[in-house]
Coordinates of N, CA and C in Angstrom, one line a residue:
X1 N 108.2 87.1 126.3 CA 107.3 87.4 125.3 C 107.4 86.5 124.1
X2 N 106.2 86.1 123.3 CA 106.2 85.5 122.1 C 105.4 86.3 121.1
X3 N 106.1 87.3 120.6 CA 105.4 88.4 119.5 C 105.1 87.6 118.1
X4 N 105.4 86.5 117.7 CA 104.9 85.8 116.8 C 105.2 86.5 115.4
X5 N 106.2 87.0 115.0 CA 106.6 87.7 113.7 C 106.2 87.3 112.7
X6 N 105.8 88.1 111.5 CA 105.5 87.7 110.2 C 106.2 88.6 109.2
X7 N 106.3 88.3 107.9 CA 106.6 89.1 106.8 C 107.6 90.4 106.9
X8 N 108.8 89.9 107.8 CA 109.9 91.0 107.9 C 110.2 91.3 106.5
X9 N 110.3 92.7 106.1 CA 110.9 93.2 104.8 C 111.4 94.2 105.1
X10 N 112.4 94.6 103.8 CA 113.1 96.0 103.6 C 112.0 96.6 102.5
X11 N 111.5 97.7 103.1 CA 110.5 98.4 102.1 C 111.4 99.1 101.2
X12 N 111.0 99.8 99.9 CA 111.7 100.5 99.1 C 112.3 101.7 99.5
X13 N 111.6 102.3 100.8 CA 112.2 103.8 101.3 C 113.3 103.3 102.1
X14 N 113.8 102.2 102.3 CA 114.9 101.6 103.3 C 114.3 101.5 104.8
X15 N 113.3 101.6 105.1 CA 112.9 101.2 106.3 C 112.5 99.6 106.4
X16 N 112.5 99.2 107.7 CA 112.3 97.5 107.9 C 110.9 97.5 108.5
X17 N 110.0 96.5 107.8 CA 108.8 96.5 108.5 C 108.5 95.0 109.1
X18 N 107.8 94.6 109.8 CA 107.3 93.4 110.2 C 105.8 93.5 110.9
X19 N 105.1 92.4 111.1 CA 104.0 92.2 111.5 C 103.9 91.5 112.8
X20 N 103.3 91.7 113.7 CA 103.6 91.2 115.2 C 102.0 90.7 115.5
X21 N 102.2 89.5 116.0 CA 100.6 88.9 116.3 C 100.2 89.8 117.7
X22 N 98.9 89.8 117.9 CA 98.4 90.3 119.0 C 98.1 89.2 119.9
X23 N 98.7 89.4 121.3 CA 98.4 88.2 122.2 C 98.4 86.9 121.6
X24 N 99.2 86.9 120.8 CA 99.7 85.6 120.1 C 98.6 84.7 119.5
X25 N 97.6 85.7 118.9 CA 96.9 85.1 117.7 C 97.1 85.4 116.5
X26 N 97.3 84.4 115.5 CA 98.1 84.5 114.4 C 97.1 85.2 113.3
X27 N 95.9 85.6 113.2 CA 95.1 86.0 112.6 C 94.9 87.6 112.7
X28 N 95.6 88.2 114.1 CA 95.4 89.4 114.5 C 96.8 90.2 114.5
X29 N 97.0 91.3 113.8 CA 98.5 91.7 114.0 C 98.5 93.4 114.1
X30 N 99.7 93.7 114.5 CA 99.7 94.9 114.3 C 101.0 95.4 113.7
X31 N 101.3 96.3 112.8 CA 102.6 96.2 111.9 C 103.6 97.5 112.6
X32 N 104.8 97.0 112.5 CA 105.8 97.6 113.1 C 106.6 98.5 112.1
X33 N 107.2 99.4 112.1 CA 108.4 100.3 111.4 C 109.7 100.2 112.1
X34 N 110.7 99.8 111.6 CA 111.9 100.1 112.3 C 112.8 101.1 111.4
X35 N 113.7 101.5 111.9 CA 114.9 102.3 111.0 C 116.1 101.2 110.7
X36 N 117.1 101.9 110.2 CA 118.1 100.9 109.8 C 118.8 100.3 111.2
X37 N 119.0 101.1 112.1 CA 119.3 100.8 113.3 C 118.3 99.8 114.2
X38 N 117.5 99.4 113.6 CA 116.3 98.7 114.4 C 115.5 99.2 115.4
X39 N 115.6 100.6 115.4 CA 115.0 101.1 116.2 C 113.3 101.4 115.8
X40 N 112.4 101.0 116.8 CA 110.9 101.3 116.5 C 110.6 102.6 116.3
X41 N 110.1 103.3 115.2 CA 109.9 104.2 114.8 C 108.3 104.6 114.4
X42 N 107.5 103.6 114.4 CA 106.2 103.8 114.1 C 105.3 102.6 114.2
X43 N 104.1 102.5 114.4 CA 103.2 101.2 114.3 C 101.9 101.5 113.3
X44 N 101.3 100.6 112.9 CA 100.3 100.6 112.0 C 99.2 99.8 112.6
X45 N 97.8 100.1 112.2 CA 96.5 99.3 112.6 C 95.6 99.7 111.6
X46 N 95.0 98.7 111.2 CA 94.1 99.0 110.2 C 92.7 99.9 110.8
X47 N 92.0 100.6 110.0 CA 90.9 101.5 110.5 C 89.5 100.9 110.3
X48 N 88.3 101.8 110.5 CA 87.2 101.5 110.4 C 86.6 100.3 111.2
X49 N 87.5 100.2 112.3 CA 87.1 98.9 113.1 C 87.6 97.5 113.1
X50 N 88.4 97.3 111.8 CA 88.7 96.4 111.7 C 90.3 95.9 112.1
X51 N 90.7 94.7 112.2 CA 91.9 94.3 113.0 C 93.1 93.7 111.7
X52 N 94.0 94.2 111.5 CA 94.9 93.9 110.5 C 95.4 92.3 110.8
X53 N 95.5 91.8 109.5 CA 95.9 90.3 109.6 C 97.4 90.5 108.8
X54 N 98.4 89.7 109.3 CA 99.5 89.8 109.0 C 100.2 89.4 107.5
X55 N 99.5 89.2 106.4 CA 99.8 88.6 105.0 C 100.4 89.6 104.6
X56 N 100.2 90.8 104.4 CA 100.8 92.0 103.8 C 100.9 93.5 104.6
X57 N 102.0 94.2 104.4 CA 102.3 95.5 104.9 C 103.2 96.4 103.6
X58 N 102.8 97.2 103.4 CA 103.7 97.8 102.1 C 103.6 99.5 102.4
X59 N 104.9 100.1 102.5 CA 104.7 101.4 102.5 C 105.0 102.0 101.1
X60 N 104.3 103.0 100.9 CA 104.2 103.3 99.1 C 105.2 104.6 99.1
X61 N 105.4 105.1 97.8 CA 106.5 106.2 97.5 C 105.5 107.5 98.3
X62 N 104.4 107.5 98.2 CA 103.8 108.7 98.5 C 103.6 109.1 100.1
X63 N 104.2 107.9 100.9 CA 103.9 107.9 102.3 C 102.9 107.1 102.7
X64 N 101.9 106.7 101.9 CA 101.0 106.0 102.3 C 101.3 104.3 102.9
X65 N 100.3 103.9 103.3 CA 100.5 102.3 103.7 C 99.3 101.6 103.0
X66 N 99.7 100.2 102.8 CA 98.6 99.4 102.3 C 98.8 98.2 103.4
X67 N 97.6 97.9 104.0 CA 97.5 96.8 104.9 C 96.2 95.9 104.4
X68 N 96.1 94.7 105.3 CA 95.1 93.8 105.1 C 94.5 93.5 106.4
X69 N 92.9 93.4 106.5 CA 92.3 93.1 107.7 C 91.6 91.8 107.5
X70 N 91.1 91.2 108.7 CA 90.5 90.1 108.7 C 88.8 90.5 108.7
X71 N 88.2 89.6 108.1 CA 86.7 90.0 107.8 C 86.0 88.8 108.1
X72 N 85.5 88.2 109.5 CA 84.7 86.9 109.5 C 83.2 87.6 109.5
X73 N 82.7 86.8 108.7 CA 80.9 87.0 108.8 C 80.3 85.8 109.0
X74 N 78.9 85.9 109.4 CA 78.0 84.9 109.5 C 77.4 84.5 108.1
X75 N 77.4 83.4 107.8 CA 76.9 83.0 106.3 C 76.1 81.8 106.2
X76 N 74.8 81.8 105.9 CA 74.2 80.5 105.6 C 74.5 79.8 104.4
X77 N 75.7 78.7 104.7 CA 76.3 78.1 103.6 C 75.1 77.2 102.4
X78 N 74.0 77.0 103.1 CA 73.1 76.0 102.5 C 72.6 76.7 101.3
X79 N 73.0 78.1 101.1 CA 72.6 78.8 99.8 C 73.7 78.7 98.7
X80 N 74.8 78.0 99.2 CA 75.9 77.9 98.2 C 76.2 76.2 97.8
X81 N 75.9 75.2 98.8 CA 76.3 73.7 98.8 C 75.3 73.1 99.4
X82 N 74.6 71.7 99.1 CA 73.5 71.3 100.0 C 74.0 70.9 101.4
X83 N 75.4 70.7 101.6 CA 75.9 70.1 102.8 C 76.5 71.4 103.5
X84 N 76.2 72.8 103.3 CA 76.6 73.5 103.9 C 75.9 73.9 105.2
X85 N 77.1 74.5 106.2 CA 76.5 74.8 107.5 C 75.5 76.3 107.4
X86 N 74.7 76.2 107.9 CA 73.6 77.1 107.9 C 74.1 78.5 108.9
X87 N 75.1 78.2 109.7 CA 75.4 79.1 111.0 C 77.2 79.1 110.6
X88 N 77.7 79.0 109.3 CA 78.9 79.3 109.1 C 79.5 80.4 109.3
X89 N 80.9 80.7 109.5 CA 81.4 81.8 109.6 C 82.4 81.6 108.4
X90 N 82.3 82.7 107.5 CA 83.2 82.8 106.5 C 84.1 83.8 106.4
X91 N 85.2 83.8 106.4 CA 86.3 84.8 106.5 C 86.8 85.6 105.4
X92 N 86.6 86.7 105.1 CA 87.1 87.4 104.1 C 88.3 88.3 104.4
X93 N 88.5 89.3 103.7 CA 89.6 89.9 103.7 C 89.2 91.6 103.4
X94 N 89.8 92.5 104.0 CA 89.7 93.8 103.4 C 91.2 94.5 103.3
X95 N 91.2 95.4 102.3 CA 92.5 95.9 102.1 C 92.3 97.4 102.4
X96 N 93.2 98.1 103.0 CA 93.0 99.6 103.1 C 94.4 100.2 102.8
X97 N 94.3 101.5 102.3 CA 95.3 102.4 102.2 C 95.2 103.3 103.2
X98 N 96.4 103.6 103.9 CA 96.2 104.7 104.9 C 97.1 105.7 104.5
X99 N 96.6 107.0 104.8 CA 97.6 108.3 104.3 C 98.6 108.5 105.5
X100 N 99.2 109.6 105.4 CA 100.2 109.8 106.5 C 99.9 110.0 107.9
X101 N 98.4 110.4 107.8 CA 97.8 110.4 109.0 C 97.1 109.3 109.7
X102 N 97.4 108.5 108.6 CA 96.6 106.9 109.0 C 95.2 106.8 109.0
X103 N 94.6 107.8 108.4 CA 93.2 107.8 107.6 C 93.1 107.0 106.4
X104 N 92.1 106.2 106.5 CA 91.6 105.2 105.7 C 91.1 106.1 104.2
X105 N 92.0 105.8 103.1 CA 91.6 106.7 102.1 C 91.3 105.6 100.7
X106 N 91.4 104.4 100.9 CA 90.9 103.3 100.2 C 90.4 102.1 100.7
X107 N 89.6 101.7 100.5 CA 89.0 100.3 101.2 C 88.5 99.5 100.0
X108 N 88.9 98.2 100.0 CA 88.4 96.9 99.1 C 88.1 95.9 100.0
X109 N 87.0 95.5 100.1 CA 86.4 94.4 100.8 C 86.0 93.2 100.1
X110 N 86.8 92.0 100.1 CA 86.5 90.8 99.4 C 85.0 90.7 99.1
X111 N 84.3 90.6 100.2 CA 82.7 90.1 100.0 C 82.0 91.1 98.9
X112 N 82.4 92.2 98.7 CA 81.9 93.1 97.9 C 82.3 92.8 96.3
X113 N 83.4 91.9 96.1 CA 83.9 91.8 94.7 C 84.2 90.5 94.2
X114 N 83.9 89.4 95.2 CA 84.5 88.2 95.1 C 83.0 87.3 95.5
X115 N 82.6 86.1 94.6 CA 81.5 85.6 95.2 C 82.1 84.3 96.2
X116 N 81.7 84.1 97.1 CA 81.8 83.0 97.9 C 82.4 81.9 97.3
X117 N 81.5 81.2 96.4 CA 81.7 80.2 95.7 C 82.7 79.9 94.6
X118 N 83.4 81.4 94.5 CA 84.8 81.1 93.7 C 85.8 80.4 94.3
X119 N 85.8 80.2 95.7 CA 86.5 79.5 96.4 C 86.7 78.1 96.2
X120 N 88.0 77.4 96.1 CA 88.5 76.1 96.1 C 88.4 75.7 97.5
X121 N 88.2 76.4 98.5 CA 88.3 75.8 100.1 C 86.7 75.1 100.2
X122 N 86.9 73.9 101.1 CA 85.9 72.9 101.3 C 84.5 74.1 101.9
X123 N 83.6 74.1 101.2 CA 82.6 75.1 101.6 C 81.5 74.4 102.4
X124 N 81.7 73.1 103.2 CA 81.0 72.4 104.0 C 81.6 72.7 105.3
X125 N 82.6 73.4 105.6 CA 83.4 73.6 106.8 C 82.4 74.8 107.4
X126 N 82.4 74.7 109.0 CA 81.8 75.6 109.6 C 82.4 77.0 110.1
X127 N 83.7 76.9 109.4 CA 84.6 78.3 109.5 C 85.7 78.2 108.4
X128 N 85.8 79.0 107.5 CA 86.8 78.9 106.2 C 87.2 80.1 105.5
X129 N 88.1 80.6 105.2 CA 88.7 81.4 104.6 C 88.1 81.4 102.8
X130 N 87.3 82.3 102.7 CA 87.0 82.0 101.1 C 88.1 82.6 100.1
X131 N 89.0 83.6 100.6 CA 89.7 84.4 99.4 C 91.1 84.1 100.2
X132 N 91.6 84.3 101.4 CA 92.8 84.3 102.0 C 93.8 85.2 101.0
X133 N 93.7 86.7 101.4 CA 94.4 87.7 100.4 C 95.8 87.6 100.8
X134 N 96.8 87.2 100.3 CA 98.2 87.1 100.8 C 99.2 87.8 100.3
X135 N 98.9 88.8 99.2 CA 99.9 89.7 98.6 C 99.5 90.8 97.8
X136 N 99.9 91.8 98.1 CA 99.2 93.1 97.2 C 100.5 93.7 96.6
X137 N 100.3 94.3 95.3 CA 101.2 94.6 94.5 C 100.8 96.0 94.1
X138 N 101.6 97.5 94.0 CA 101.2 98.4 93.5 C 101.5 98.1 91.8
X139 N 100.8 98.2 91.1 CA 101.2 97.8 89.7 C 101.8 99.4 88.9
X140 N 102.4 99.2 87.8 CA 103.1 100.2 87.2 C 102.2 101.3 86.9
X141 N 100.6 100.9 86.9 CA 99.8 102.0 86.3 C 98.9 102.7 87.4
X142 N 99.6 102.3 88.5 CA 98.9 102.8 89.9 C 98.0 102.1 90.3
X143 N 97.4 101.0 89.7 CA 96.3 100.1 90.3 C 97.0 99.3 91.3
X144 N 96.0 98.1 91.5 CA 96.6 97.0 92.5 C 96.6 95.9 92.1
X145 N 97.4 94.8 92.3 CA 97.3 93.5 91.9 C 97.3 92.6 93.3
X146 N 96.1 91.9 93.4 CA 96.0 91.3 94.7 C 96.3 89.5 94.5
X147 N 96.7 88.8 95.2 CA 96.9 87.4 95.2 C 95.7 86.9 96.0
X148 N 94.9 86.3 95.4 CA 93.8 85.4 96.3 C 93.9 84.0 96.2
X149 N 94.5 83.4 97.3 CA 95.0 82.2 97.5 C 94.1 81.1 97.2
X150 N 92.6 81.3 97.9 CA 91.8 80.1 98.1 C 91.0 80.1 96.6
X151 N 90.6 81.2 96.1 CA 90.1 81.1 94.5 C 91.1 80.8 93.6
X152 N 92.4 80.8 93.9 CA 93.6 80.2 93.1 C 93.5 81.4 91.8
X153 N 93.4 82.8 92.3 CA 93.3 83.6 91.3 C 94.3 84.8 91.6
X154 N 94.8 85.8 90.5 CA 95.4 87.2 90.8 C 94.3 88.1 90.0
X155 N 93.9 89.0 90.9 CA 93.0 89.9 90.3 C 93.8 91.3 90.2
X156 N 93.4 92.0 89.2 CA 93.9 93.6 89.1 C 92.5 94.4 89.4
X157 N 92.9 95.5 90.6 CA 91.7 96.1 91.0 C 91.9 97.8 90.7
X158 N 91.0 98.5 90.3 CA 91.0 99.9 90.1 C 91.3 100.5 91.3
X159 N 92.2 101.5 91.5 CA 92.6 102.0 92.6 C 91.9 103.2 93.0
X160 N 90.7 103.8 92.2 CA 89.7 104.9 92.2 C 88.6 104.2 92.7
X161 N 88.0 103.0 92.1 CA 86.8 102.4 92.2 C 86.6 101.3 93.2
X162 N 87.9 100.7 93.2 CA 87.7 98.9 93.8 C 87.4 98.2 92.9
X163 N 86.8 98.3 91.7 CA 86.4 97.4 90.8 C 87.4 96.6 90.2
X164 N 87.1 95.4 89.9 CA 87.8 94.4 89.4 C 88.3 94.5 87.7
X165 N 89.6 94.7 87.4 CA 89.8 94.9 86.1 C 90.1 93.9 85.2
X166 N 90.7 92.8 85.8 CA 90.8 91.4 85.1 C 91.2 90.2 86.1
X167 N 90.8 89.3 85.7 CA 91.1 88.0 86.6 C 92.0 86.9 86.0
X168 N 92.9 86.8 86.5 CA 94.1 85.8 86.1 C 93.8 84.2 86.7
X169 N 93.5 83.4 86.3 CA 93.4 82.1 87.0 C 92.0 82.2 87.6
X170 N 91.6 80.8 88.4 CA 90.4 80.7 89.0 C 89.1 80.5 88.2
X171 N 88.2 80.4 88.9 CA 86.8 80.0 88.2 C 86.2 81.1 87.2
X172 N 86.6 82.2 87.2 CA 86.3 83.4 86.3 C 87.5 83.9 85.6
X173 N 88.5 83.1 85.6 CA 89.5 83.6 84.6 C 89.4 84.2 83.2
X174 N 90.1 85.4 83.1 CA 89.8 86.1 81.9 C 90.5 85.9 80.6
X175 N 91.8 84.8 81.1 CA 92.9 84.9 80.1 C 92.8 83.5 79.3
X176 N 93.8 83.7 78.4 CA 94.2 82.4 77.6 C 95.6 82.1 77.9
X177 N 95.9 81.1 78.6 CA 97.4 80.5 78.8 C 98.0 80.0 77.7
X178 N 99.4 80.3 77.5 CA 100.2 80.1 76.5 C 101.4 79.7 76.9
X179 N 102.0 78.2 76.5 CA 103.0 77.7 76.7 C 103.2 77.2 78.5
X180 N 101.8 77.0 79.0 CA 101.8 76.0 80.0 C 101.7 74.7 79.8
X181 N 101.6 74.2 81.0 CA 101.5 72.7 81.1 C 100.0 72.2 81.1
X182 N 99.7 71.7 79.7 CA 98.6 71.6 79.3 C 97.7 70.2 80.2
X183 N 98.8 69.3 80.6 CA 98.2 68.4 81.4 C 97.7 68.7 82.8
X184 N 97.8 70.0 83.3 CA 97.2 70.5 84.4 C 96.0 71.4 84.4
X185 N 95.5 72.0 82.9 CA 94.5 72.3 82.5 C 93.2 71.9 83.3
X186 N 92.4 72.7 83.6 CA 92.3 74.2 83.3 C 92.8 75.0 84.5
X187 N 93.5 74.0 85.6 CA 93.9 75.1 86.7 C 95.4 75.2 86.6
X188 N 96.2 76.0 86.1 CA 97.5 75.8 85.8 C 98.1 76.4 86.8
X189 N 97.9 77.0 87.8 CA 98.5 77.6 88.9 C 97.4 77.6 90.1
X190 N 97.7 77.3 91.4 CA 96.7 77.2 92.5 C 97.5 77.5 93.8
X191 N 96.9 78.3 94.7 CA 97.1 78.6 96.0 C 98.4 79.4 96.3
X192 N 98.6 80.3 95.4 CA 99.8 81.0 94.9 C 100.0 82.1 96.3
X193 N 101.4 82.7 96.1 CA 102.0 83.6 97.1 C 102.6 84.6 96.3
X194 N 102.8 85.9 96.8 CA 103.7 86.8 96.6 C 103.7 87.0 94.9
X195 N 102.8 87.7 94.8 CA 102.5 88.3 93.3 C 103.3 89.5 93.3
X196 N 104.1 89.8 92.3 CA 104.8 90.9 91.9 C 104.9 91.5 90.5
X197 N 104.8 92.7 90.1 CA 105.3 93.1 89.0 C 106.7 93.6 88.5
X198 N 107.2 92.8 87.5 CA 108.7 93.2 87.3 C 108.9 94.3 86.4
X199 N 110.1 94.6 86.6 CA 110.5 96.1 85.9 C 110.2 95.6 84.4
X200 N 110.2 94.3 83.7 CA 110.3 94.2 82.4 C 108.7 94.3 81.9
X201 N 107.7 94.3 83.1 CA 106.4 94.3 82.7 C 105.6 92.8 83.1
X202 N 106.5 92.0 83.3 CA 105.9 90.6 83.5 C 105.6 90.3 85.0
X203 N 104.6 89.5 85.4 CA 104.3 89.1 86.5 C 104.8 87.7 87.0
X204 N 105.2 87.7 88.1 CA 105.8 86.6 88.9 C 105.1 86.2 90.3
X205 N 105.0 85.0 90.5 CA 104.4 84.5 91.9 C 105.1 83.1 92.1
X206 N 104.8 82.8 93.5 CA 105.1 81.4 93.8 C 103.8 80.4 93.6
X207 N 103.7 79.7 92.8 CA 102.7 78.7 92.6 C 102.9 77.6 93.5
X208 N 102.1 77.5 94.7 CA 102.2 76.3 95.7 C 101.7 75.1 95.3
X209 N 100.6 75.0 94.3 CA 100.2 74.0 93.3 C 99.3 72.8 94.0
X210 N 98.7 73.7 95.0 CA 97.7 72.6 95.8 C 96.7 71.8 95.0
X211 N 96.2 72.6 94.0 CA 95.1 71.9 93.3 C 95.5 71.0 92.1
X212 N 96.8 70.6 92.1 CA 97.4 70.0 91.1 C 97.1 68.4 91.2
X213 N 96.8 68.0 90.2 CA 96.7 66.4 90.1 C 97.8 65.8 90.5
X214 N 97.9 64.5 91.4 CA 98.8 64.2 91.8 C 100.1 63.7 91.0
X215 N 101.4 63.8 90.8 CA 102.2 64.2 92.1 C 101.9 65.9 92.0
X216 N 101.6 66.4 93.2 CA 101.7 68.0 93.6 C 103.2 68.5 93.4
X217 N 103.4 69.5 93.1 CA 104.7 70.3 93.0 C 104.5 71.8 93.2
X218 N 105.5 72.5 93.8 CA 105.3 73.9 93.7 C 106.4 74.4 92.8
X219 N 106.6 75.8 92.3 CA 107.2 76.3 91.4 C 107.5 77.7 91.3
X220 N 108.2 78.4 90.9 CA 108.1 79.7 90.7 C 107.8 80.1 89.4
X221 N 106.9 81.1 89.0 CA 106.6 81.1 87.8 C 106.6 82.9 87.1
X222 N 106.9 83.1 85.8 CA 106.7 84.6 85.4 C 105.9 84.3 84.3
X223 N 104.8 85.4 84.1 CA 104.1 85.1 83.0 C 104.3 86.7 82.6
X224 N 104.2 86.7 80.9 CA 104.1 87.9 80.1 C 102.6 87.9 79.7
X225 N 102.0 89.0 80.3 CA 100.7 89.0 80.3 C 100.2 90.5 79.4
X226 N 99.5 89.9 78.5 CA 98.9 91.1 77.6 C 97.5 91.2 78.2
X227 N 97.4 92.4 78.6 CA 96.2 93.0 79.0 C 95.0 93.3 78.2
X228 N 95.4 93.7 77.0 CA 94.4 93.9 75.9 C 93.8 92.5 75.3
X229 N 94.8 91.6 74.9 CA 94.5 90.5 74.1 C 94.0 89.4 75.2
X230 N 94.2 89.7 76.4 CA 94.0 88.7 77.5 C 94.7 87.4 77.2
X231 N 96.1 87.5 77.2 CA 96.8 86.3 77.2 C 97.8 86.3 78.1
X232 N 98.3 85.2 78.5 CA 99.2 84.9 79.7 C 100.0 83.9 79.4
X233 N 101.4 84.4 79.0 CA 102.4 83.3 78.3 C 103.6 83.1 79.4
X234 N 103.6 81.9 79.9 CA 104.6 81.6 80.5 C 106.0 81.6 80.1
X235 N 106.8 82.2 80.6 CA 108.1 82.7 79.7 C 109.3 82.2 80.8
X236 N 108.7 81.5 81.9 CA 110.0 81.2 82.8 C 109.3 80.4 84.1
X237 N 110.0 79.5 84.3 CA 109.4 79.0 85.6 C 110.7 78.3 86.3
X238 N 110.9 78.0 87.4 CA 111.9 77.4 88.4 C 110.9 76.0 89.0
X239 N 111.2 75.1 88.7 CA 110.8 73.8 89.3 C 111.9 73.1 89.7
X240 N 112.0 72.8 91.0 CA 113.2 72.1 91.4 C 113.4 70.6 90.7
X241 N 114.2 70.1 90.9 CA 114.6 68.3 90.4 C 115.5 67.9 91.6
X242 N 114.8 66.9 92.3 CA 113.5 66.5 92.0 C 112.5 67.4 92.7
X243 N 111.2 67.3 92.1 CA 109.9 68.2 92.6 C 110.0 68.4 94.4
X244 N 109.6 69.7 94.6 CA 109.3 69.9 95.9 C 107.9 70.5 95.9
X245 N 107.3 70.1 97.1 CA 105.8 70.7 97.3 C 105.7 71.5 98.8
X246 N 105.5 72.7 98.5 CA 105.1 73.5 99.8 C 103.7 74.2 99.7
X247 N 103.1 73.3 100.3 CA 101.4 73.4 100.4 C 101.0 75.0 100.8
X248 N 102.0 75.7 101.6 CA 101.6 77.0 102.0 C 102.7 77.8 102.3
X249 N 102.4 79.1 102.1 CA 103.5 80.1 102.4 C 104.4 80.0 101.1
X250 N 105.8 80.8 101.1 CA 106.4 80.9 100.0 C 106.5 82.0 99.2
X251 N 107.8 82.3 98.3 CA 108.0 83.4 97.6 C 108.7 83.1 96.4
X252 N 108.9 83.9 95.3 CA 109.9 84.1 94.5 C 110.4 85.2 94.1

């Protein structure tokens, strides 16, 4: 068998989780939970008719789980770009929070909160992912941080309403960047992965750098984010010497 595993991690509760593709299809997965002896003790799948996507799986302190689902939809892309495909398939993502009984208690759908033309993907393609949500973080105040790779944006989402609280980066950026590399303005980071809120309140992620002007390079970044003044100060970065470029995946 070829289970095609993704995203192996040790959860804060001490359990081990990973996602396994369904029938070898990388975009469809089921999440598995193991104990410390690697015994399979549980499996998870998204609800409401969606099939989970293996980009993120998280067990929360209250026993709930966070998952991401695949959401392809037919879209007439002529409404967004003159060379768009009128019969395109545009892929969004859905975030769900499942309770202990695996009932969906929260759902966020990208198509309801992000405009398709916020993407930096090629919108003339007949099939493309306009967000590619690749990381979820439970923020210190109980809300969520999402990494939206293809809009080159980290967003904060209200856990009760699903509404966007702020956008960091991308075409609808809410923040002024401080101490960044001005030669890269206005796109200071792009196609990022692994957004996390650190104990000191700062935000870190892996900046893949796909949209950089040549030469492209990847780095780890840490921002001090003032959510009131809407400033994002680069307080640390790791950039290899010589530069390395990882166009996809990665963490910091």
